[in-house]
Tab-separated table of C-alpha atoms and ligand atoms in Angstrom:
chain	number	residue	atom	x	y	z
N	1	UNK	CA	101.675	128.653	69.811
N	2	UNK	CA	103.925	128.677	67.095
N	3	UNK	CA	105.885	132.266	66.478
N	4	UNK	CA	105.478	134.123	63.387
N	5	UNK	CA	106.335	136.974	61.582
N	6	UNK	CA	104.578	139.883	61.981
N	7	UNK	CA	103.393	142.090	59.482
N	8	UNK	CA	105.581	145.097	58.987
N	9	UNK	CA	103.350	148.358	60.076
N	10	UNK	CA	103.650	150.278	56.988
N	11	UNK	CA	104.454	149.507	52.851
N	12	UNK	CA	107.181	147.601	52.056
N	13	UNK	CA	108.086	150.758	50.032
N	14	UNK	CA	106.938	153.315	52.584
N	15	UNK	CA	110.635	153.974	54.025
N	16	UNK	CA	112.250	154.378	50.399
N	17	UNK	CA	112.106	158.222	50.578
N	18	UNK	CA	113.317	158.140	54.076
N	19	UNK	CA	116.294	156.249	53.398
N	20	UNK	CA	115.693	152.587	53.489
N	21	UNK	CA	114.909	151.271	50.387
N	22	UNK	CA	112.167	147.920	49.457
N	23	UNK	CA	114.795	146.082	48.599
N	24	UNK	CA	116.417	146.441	52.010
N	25	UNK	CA	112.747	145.417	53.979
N	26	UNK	CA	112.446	142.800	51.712
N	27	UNK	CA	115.148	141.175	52.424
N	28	UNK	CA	115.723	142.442	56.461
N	29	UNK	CA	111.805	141.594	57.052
N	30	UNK	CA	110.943	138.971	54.696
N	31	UNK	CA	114.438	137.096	55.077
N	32	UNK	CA	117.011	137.665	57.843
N	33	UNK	CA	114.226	138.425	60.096
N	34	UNK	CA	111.782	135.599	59.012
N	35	UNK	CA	114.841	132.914	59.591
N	36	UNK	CA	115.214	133.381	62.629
N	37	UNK	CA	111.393	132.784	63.313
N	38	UNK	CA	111.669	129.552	61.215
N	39	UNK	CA	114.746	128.484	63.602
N	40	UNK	CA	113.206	129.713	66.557
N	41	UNK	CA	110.345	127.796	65.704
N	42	UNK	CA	112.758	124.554	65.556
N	43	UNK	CA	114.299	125.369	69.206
N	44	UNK	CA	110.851	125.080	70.857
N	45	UNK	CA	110.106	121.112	71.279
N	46	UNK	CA	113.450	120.508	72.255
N	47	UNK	CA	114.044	123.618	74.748
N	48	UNK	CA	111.009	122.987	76.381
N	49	UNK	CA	109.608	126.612	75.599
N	50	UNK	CA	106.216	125.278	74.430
N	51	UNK	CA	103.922	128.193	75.709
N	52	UNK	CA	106.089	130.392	76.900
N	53	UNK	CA	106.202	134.144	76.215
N	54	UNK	CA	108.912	135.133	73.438
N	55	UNK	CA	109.817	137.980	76.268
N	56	UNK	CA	110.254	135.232	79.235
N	57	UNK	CA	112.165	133.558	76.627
N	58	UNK	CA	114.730	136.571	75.987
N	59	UNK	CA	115.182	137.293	79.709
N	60	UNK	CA	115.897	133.571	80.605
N	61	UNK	CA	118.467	133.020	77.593
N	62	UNK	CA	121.311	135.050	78.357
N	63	UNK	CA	123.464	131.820	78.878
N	64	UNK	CA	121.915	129.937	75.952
N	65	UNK	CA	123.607	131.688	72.943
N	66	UNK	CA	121.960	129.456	70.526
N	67	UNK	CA	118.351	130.514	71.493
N	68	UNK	CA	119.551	133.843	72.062
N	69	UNK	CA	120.700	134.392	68.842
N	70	UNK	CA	116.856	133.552	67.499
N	71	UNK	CA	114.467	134.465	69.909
N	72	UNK	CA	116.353	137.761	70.884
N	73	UNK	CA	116.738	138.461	66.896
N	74	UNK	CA	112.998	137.807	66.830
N	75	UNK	CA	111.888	140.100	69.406
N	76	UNK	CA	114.579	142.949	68.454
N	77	UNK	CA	113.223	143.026	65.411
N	78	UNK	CA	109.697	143.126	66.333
N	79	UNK	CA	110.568	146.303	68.362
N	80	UNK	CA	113.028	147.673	65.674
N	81	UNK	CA	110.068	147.914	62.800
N	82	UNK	CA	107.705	149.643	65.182
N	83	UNK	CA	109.736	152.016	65.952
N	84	UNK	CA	110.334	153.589	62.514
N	85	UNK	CA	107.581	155.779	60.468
N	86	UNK	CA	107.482	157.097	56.970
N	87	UNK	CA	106.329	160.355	59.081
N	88	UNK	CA	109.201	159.856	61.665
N	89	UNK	CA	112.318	161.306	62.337
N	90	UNK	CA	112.757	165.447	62.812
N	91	UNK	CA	113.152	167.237	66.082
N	92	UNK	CA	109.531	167.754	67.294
N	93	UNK	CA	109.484	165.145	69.925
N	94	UNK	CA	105.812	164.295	71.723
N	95	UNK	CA	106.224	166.357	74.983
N	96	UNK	CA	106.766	163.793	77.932
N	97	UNK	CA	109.319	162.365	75.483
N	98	UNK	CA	111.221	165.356	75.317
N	99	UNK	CA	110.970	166.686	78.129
N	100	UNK	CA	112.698	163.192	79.679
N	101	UNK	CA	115.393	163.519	77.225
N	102	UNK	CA	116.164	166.712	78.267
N	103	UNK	CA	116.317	166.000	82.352
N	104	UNK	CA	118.480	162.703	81.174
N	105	UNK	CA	120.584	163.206	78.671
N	106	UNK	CA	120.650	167.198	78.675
N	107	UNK	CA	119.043	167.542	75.514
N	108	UNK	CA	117.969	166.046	72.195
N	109	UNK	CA	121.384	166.754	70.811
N	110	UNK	CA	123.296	165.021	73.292
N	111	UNK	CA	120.905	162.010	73.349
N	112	UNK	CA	121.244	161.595	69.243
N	113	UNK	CA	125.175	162.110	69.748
N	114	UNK	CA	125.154	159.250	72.523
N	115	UNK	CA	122.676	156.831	70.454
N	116	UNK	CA	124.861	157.050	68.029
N	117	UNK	CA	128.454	156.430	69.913
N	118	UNK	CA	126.652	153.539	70.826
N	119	UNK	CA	125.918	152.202	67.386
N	120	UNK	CA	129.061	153.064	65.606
N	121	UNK	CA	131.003	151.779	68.588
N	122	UNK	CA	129.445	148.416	68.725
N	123	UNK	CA	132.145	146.411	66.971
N	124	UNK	CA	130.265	144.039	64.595
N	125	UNK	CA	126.577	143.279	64.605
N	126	UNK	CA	124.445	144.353	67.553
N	127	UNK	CA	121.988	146.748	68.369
N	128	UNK	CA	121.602	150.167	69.820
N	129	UNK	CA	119.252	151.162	72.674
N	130	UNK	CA	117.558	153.438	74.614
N	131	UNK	CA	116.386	152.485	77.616
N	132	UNK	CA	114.324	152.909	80.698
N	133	UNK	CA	116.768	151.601	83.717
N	134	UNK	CA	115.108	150.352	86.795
N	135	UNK	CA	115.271	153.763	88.675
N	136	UNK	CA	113.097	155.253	86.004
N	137	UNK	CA	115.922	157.096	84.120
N	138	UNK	CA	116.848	157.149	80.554
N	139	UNK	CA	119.861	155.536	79.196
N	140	UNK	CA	121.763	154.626	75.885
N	141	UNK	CA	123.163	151.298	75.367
N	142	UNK	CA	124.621	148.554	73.016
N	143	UNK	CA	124.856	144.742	72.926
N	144	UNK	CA	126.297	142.577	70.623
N	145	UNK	CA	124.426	140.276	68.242
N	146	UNK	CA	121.000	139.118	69.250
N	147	UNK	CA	121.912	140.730	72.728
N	148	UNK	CA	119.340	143.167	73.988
N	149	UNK	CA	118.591	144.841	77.486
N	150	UNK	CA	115.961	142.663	77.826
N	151	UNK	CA	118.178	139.981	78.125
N	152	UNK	CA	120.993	141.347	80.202
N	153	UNK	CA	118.539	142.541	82.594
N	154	UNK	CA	120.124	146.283	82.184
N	155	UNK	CA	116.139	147.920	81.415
N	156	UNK	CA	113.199	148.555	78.832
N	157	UNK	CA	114.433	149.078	75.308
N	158	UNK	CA	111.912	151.489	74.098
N	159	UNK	CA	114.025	152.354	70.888
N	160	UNK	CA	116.522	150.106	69.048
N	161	UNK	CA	118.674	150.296	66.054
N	162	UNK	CA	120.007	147.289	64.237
N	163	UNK	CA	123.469	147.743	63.406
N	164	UNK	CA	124.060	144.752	61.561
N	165	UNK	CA	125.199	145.131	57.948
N	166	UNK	CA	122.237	143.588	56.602
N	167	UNK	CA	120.685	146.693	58.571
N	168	UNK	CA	122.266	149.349	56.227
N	169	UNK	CA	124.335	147.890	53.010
N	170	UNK	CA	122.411	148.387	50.571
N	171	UNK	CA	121.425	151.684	51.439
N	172	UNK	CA	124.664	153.359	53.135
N	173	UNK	CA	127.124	150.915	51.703
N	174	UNK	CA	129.964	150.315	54.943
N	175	UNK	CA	129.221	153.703	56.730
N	176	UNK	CA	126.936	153.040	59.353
N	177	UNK	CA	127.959	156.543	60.828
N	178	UNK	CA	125.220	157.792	57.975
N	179	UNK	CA	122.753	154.862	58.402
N	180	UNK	CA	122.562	155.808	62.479
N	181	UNK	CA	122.362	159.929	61.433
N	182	UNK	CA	119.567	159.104	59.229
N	183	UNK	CA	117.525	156.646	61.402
N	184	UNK	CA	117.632	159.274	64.170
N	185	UNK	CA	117.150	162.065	61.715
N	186	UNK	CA	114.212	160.859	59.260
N	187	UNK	CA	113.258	157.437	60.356
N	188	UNK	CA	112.279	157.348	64.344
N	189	UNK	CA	108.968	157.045	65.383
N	190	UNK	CA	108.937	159.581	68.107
N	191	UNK	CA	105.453	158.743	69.124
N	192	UNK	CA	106.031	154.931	69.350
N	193	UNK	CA	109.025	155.780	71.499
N	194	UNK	CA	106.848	157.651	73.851
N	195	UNK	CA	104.005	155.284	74.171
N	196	UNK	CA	106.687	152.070	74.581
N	197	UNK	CA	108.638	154.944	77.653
N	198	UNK	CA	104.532	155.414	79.190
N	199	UNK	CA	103.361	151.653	78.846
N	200	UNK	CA	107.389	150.010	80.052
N	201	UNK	CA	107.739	148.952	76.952
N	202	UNK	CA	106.955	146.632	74.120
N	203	UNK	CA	104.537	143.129	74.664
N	204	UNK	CA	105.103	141.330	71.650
N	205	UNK	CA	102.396	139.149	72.300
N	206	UNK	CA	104.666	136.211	70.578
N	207	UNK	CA	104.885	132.457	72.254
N	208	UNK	CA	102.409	132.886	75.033
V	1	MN3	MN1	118.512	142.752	61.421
Protein backbone atom coordinates (compact mmCIF):
# COMPACT_ATOMS: atom_id res chain seq x y z
CA UNK A 1 0.00 0.00 0.00
CA UNK A 2 1.04 3.16 -1.18
CA UNK A 3 1.77 5.97 1.76
CA UNK A 4 -0.15 9.05 1.93
CA UNK A 5 -0.68 12.05 3.62
CA UNK A 6 -2.79 12.17 6.31
CA UNK A 7 -5.27 14.59 7.04
CA UNK A 8 -4.17 17.16 9.53
CA UNK A 9 -6.54 16.68 12.84
CA UNK A 10 -7.82 20.09 13.09
CA UNK A 11 -8.42 23.44 10.49
CA UNK A 12 -5.81 24.46 8.53
CA UNK A 13 -6.45 27.78 10.39
CA UNK A 14 -7.15 26.29 13.80
CA UNK A 15 -3.44 26.98 15.19
CA UNK A 16 -3.38 30.75 13.90
CA UNK A 17 -4.33 32.14 17.37
CA UNK A 18 -1.95 29.81 18.98
CA UNK A 19 0.93 30.84 17.10
CA UNK A 20 1.26 29.00 13.90
CA UNK A 21 -0.27 30.62 11.25
CA UNK A 22 -2.32 28.81 7.76
CA UNK A 23 0.17 29.86 5.83
CA UNK A 24 2.79 27.96 7.81
CA UNK A 25 0.42 24.39 7.71
CA UNK A 26 -0.07 25.00 4.32
CA UNK A 27 3.00 24.91 3.32
CA UNK A 28 4.69 22.43 6.36
CA UNK A 29 1.56 19.93 5.75
CA UNK A 30 0.53 20.38 2.30
CA UNK A 31 4.26 20.79 0.95
CA UNK A 32 7.45 19.90 2.84
CA UNK A 33 5.58 17.21 4.48
CA UNK A 34 3.63 15.87 1.39
CA UNK A 35 7.22 15.61 -0.60
CA UNK A 36 8.54 13.51 1.26
CA UNK A 37 5.48 11.09 0.92
CA UNK A 38 5.71 11.56 -2.91
CA UNK A 39 9.60 10.51 -2.61
CA UNK A 40 8.99 7.98 -0.19
CA UNK A 41 6.54 6.65 -2.39
CA UNK A 42 9.41 6.47 -5.23
CA UNK A 43 11.94 4.53 -2.74
CA UNK A 44 9.49 1.60 -2.33
CA UNK A 45 9.88 -0.69 -5.66
CA UNK A 46 13.39 -0.30 -5.61
CA UNK A 47 14.12 -0.76 -1.68
CA UNK A 48 12.11 -3.63 -1.57
CA UNK A 49 9.73 -2.11 1.21
CA UNK A 50 6.55 -3.17 -0.64
CA UNK A 51 4.27 -3.97 2.45
CA UNK A 52 6.16 -3.10 5.03
CA UNK A 53 5.15 -0.95 8.02
CA UNK A 54 6.36 2.85 7.67
CA UNK A 55 7.55 2.14 11.55
CA UNK A 56 9.65 -1.20 10.54
CA UNK A 57 10.82 1.03 7.90
CA UNK A 58 12.21 3.88 10.35
CA UNK A 59 13.80 1.38 12.75
CA UNK A 60 15.63 -0.57 9.92
CA UNK A 61 16.98 2.72 8.11
CA UNK A 62 19.36 4.16 10.35
CA UNK A 63 22.24 3.33 7.83
CA UNK A 64 20.21 4.24 4.74
CA UNK A 65 20.25 8.11 4.92
CA UNK A 66 18.40 8.43 1.76
CA UNK A 67 15.25 6.54 3.02
CA UNK A 68 15.77 7.97 6.26
CA UNK A 69 15.52 11.28 5.27
CA UNK A 70 11.75 10.37 3.76
CA UNK A 71 10.26 7.79 5.62
CA UNK A 72 11.56 9.17 9.05
CA UNK A 73 10.30 12.83 7.80
CA UNK A 74 7.05 11.02 7.06
CA UNK A 75 6.45 9.42 10.26
CA UNK A 76 7.88 12.51 12.41
CA UNK A 77 5.54 14.41 11.00
CA UNK A 78 2.66 12.20 11.40
CA UNK A 79 3.46 12.25 15.19
CA UNK A 80 4.39 16.03 15.21
CA UNK A 81 0.62 17.18 13.97
CA UNK A 82 -1.05 14.97 16.53
CA UNK A 83 0.52 16.20 19.06
CA UNK A 84 -0.55 19.87 18.84
CA UNK A 85 -4.28 21.24 19.71
CA UNK A 86 -5.93 24.55 19.22
CA UNK A 87 -6.96 23.71 23.05
CA UNK A 88 -3.32 22.65 23.93
CA UNK A 89 -0.59 24.04 25.63
CA UNK A 90 -0.97 25.56 29.52
CA UNK A 91 0.16 23.84 32.65
CA UNK A 92 -2.79 21.53 33.55
CA UNK A 93 -1.28 18.31 32.49
CA UNK A 94 -3.75 14.95 32.46
CA UNK A 95 -2.68 13.35 35.83
CA UNK A 96 -0.53 10.15 34.98
CA UNK A 97 1.22 12.62 32.65
CA UNK A 98 2.19 14.81 35.28
CA UNK A 99 2.68 12.99 37.77
CA UNK A 100 5.60 11.03 35.48
CA UNK A 101 7.07 14.30 34.71
CA UNK A 102 7.41 15.11 38.04
CA UNK A 103 9.19 11.59 39.34
CA UNK A 104 11.48 12.10 35.95
CA UNK A 105 12.36 15.22 35.29
CA UNK A 106 11.50 16.89 38.82
CA UNK A 107 8.83 18.89 37.57
CA UNK A 108 7.00 20.49 34.65
CA UNK A 109 9.42 23.35 34.75
CA UNK A 110 12.44 21.46 34.45
CA UNK A 111 10.99 19.15 31.74
CA UNK A 112 9.91 22.42 29.45
CA UNK A 113 13.53 23.91 30.28
CA UNK A 114 15.17 20.49 29.07
CA UNK A 115 12.73 20.09 25.88
CA UNK A 116 13.78 23.07 25.00
CA UNK A 117 17.85 22.83 25.47
CA UNK A 118 17.22 20.13 23.29
CA UNK A 119 15.62 22.03 20.47
CA UNK A 120 17.61 25.16 20.50
CA UNK A 121 20.74 23.07 20.84
CA UNK A 122 20.16 20.90 17.88
CA UNK A 123 22.42 22.64 15.39
CA UNK A 124 20.41 22.77 12.11
CA UNK A 125 17.25 20.87 11.31
CA UNK A 126 16.15 18.03 13.57
CA UNK A 127 13.67 17.31 15.98
CA UNK A 128 13.07 17.39 19.67
CA UNK A 129 11.75 14.50 21.81
CA UNK A 130 10.40 13.16 24.67
CA UNK A 131 10.64 9.85 25.20
CA UNK A 132 9.80 6.66 26.95
CA UNK A 133 13.40 4.74 27.31
CA UNK A 134 13.30 1.04 27.60
CA UNK A 135 13.35 1.01 31.50
CA UNK A 136 10.07 2.84 31.48
CA UNK A 137 11.52 6.32 32.31
CA UNK A 138 11.05 9.61 30.71
CA UNK A 139 13.66 11.32 28.75
CA UNK A 140 14.38 14.42 26.46
CA UNK A 141 16.22 14.06 23.33
CA UNK A 142 17.32 15.44 19.86
CA UNK A 143 18.38 14.04 16.46
CA UNK A 144 19.34 15.62 13.52
CA UNK A 145 17.32 15.78 10.31
CA UNK A 146 14.85 13.03 9.64
CA UNK A 147 16.57 11.29 12.73
CA UNK A 148 14.14 10.18 15.38
CA UNK A 149 14.34 7.74 18.48
CA UNK A 150 12.59 5.44 16.63
CA UNK A 151 15.32 5.04 14.48
CA UNK A 152 18.30 5.14 16.76
CA UNK A 153 16.67 2.66 18.86
CA UNK A 154 17.10 5.21 22.02
CA UNK A 155 12.85 4.80 22.96
CA UNK A 156 9.11 5.89 22.20
CA UNK A 157 8.83 9.46 21.04
CA UNK A 158 5.56 10.36 22.51
CA UNK A 159 6.11 14.20 21.83
CA UNK A 160 8.21 15.82 19.07
CA UNK A 161 9.03 19.22 17.90
CA UNK A 162 10.26 20.01 14.44
CA UNK A 163 12.99 22.35 14.57
CA UNK A 164 13.54 22.85 11.09
CA UNK A 165 13.17 26.40 9.76
CA UNK A 166 10.36 25.58 7.66
CA UNK A 167 8.96 24.61 11.27
CA UNK A 168 8.93 28.27 12.56
CA UNK A 169 9.97 31.14 9.84
CA UNK A 170 7.23 32.48 9.06
CA UNK A 171 5.90 32.73 12.34
CA UNK A 172 9.06 33.44 14.73
CA UNK A 173 11.32 34.63 11.98
CA UNK A 174 15.20 32.99 13.08
CA UNK A 175 14.40 32.64 16.88
CA UNK A 176 13.43 29.28 17.45
CA UNK A 177 14.09 29.97 21.27
CA UNK A 178 10.29 31.61 20.93
CA UNK A 179 8.89 29.01 18.47
CA UNK A 180 9.98 26.04 21.21
CA UNK A 181 8.47 28.49 24.35
CA UNK A 182 5.34 28.73 22.48
CA UNK A 183 4.85 25.09 21.27
CA UNK A 184 5.34 24.00 24.89
CA UNK A 185 3.38 26.92 26.18
CA UNK A 186 0.11 27.14 23.86
CA UNK A 187 0.43 24.44 21.32
CA UNK A 188 1.01 20.78 23.09
CA UNK A 189 -1.53 18.40 23.19
CA UNK A 190 -1.16 17.24 26.71
CA UNK A 191 -3.74 14.59 26.33
CA UNK A 192 -2.27 13.08 23.10
CA UNK A 193 1.02 12.98 24.96
CA UNK A 194 -0.52 10.94 27.64
CA UNK A 195 -2.43 8.49 25.61
CA UNK A 196 0.88 7.97 23.06
CA UNK A 197 3.09 7.52 27.11
CA UNK A 198 -0.17 4.73 28.10
CA UNK A 199 -0.49 2.95 24.59
CA UNK A 200 3.97 3.02 23.85
CA UNK A 201 3.40 5.23 21.47
CA UNK A 202 2.20 6.21 18.06
CA UNK A 203 1.02 3.30 15.15
CA UNK A 204 0.85 5.22 12.16
CA UNK A 205 -0.86 2.64 10.45
CA UNK A 206 1.24 3.78 7.13
CA UNK A 207 2.91 0.98 4.62
CA UNK A 208 1.58 -2.14 6.22
MN1 LIG B 1 8.93 19.76 9.07
Amino acid sequence: MAFSLPPLPYAINALAANGMCQETLELHHGKHHNAYVTALNGLIESKGLAGKSLETIVAGAANDAPLLNQAGQHWNHILFWQVMSPNGGGDKLPAKLAAKIDADFGGLAQFKEAFKQAGVTQFGSGWAWLIMKADGKLAVTKTPNGASPVSTGEGTPILGADVWEHAYYLDFRNVRPNYLDNFLNKLVAWDVVESLMEKGGLVSGQGA
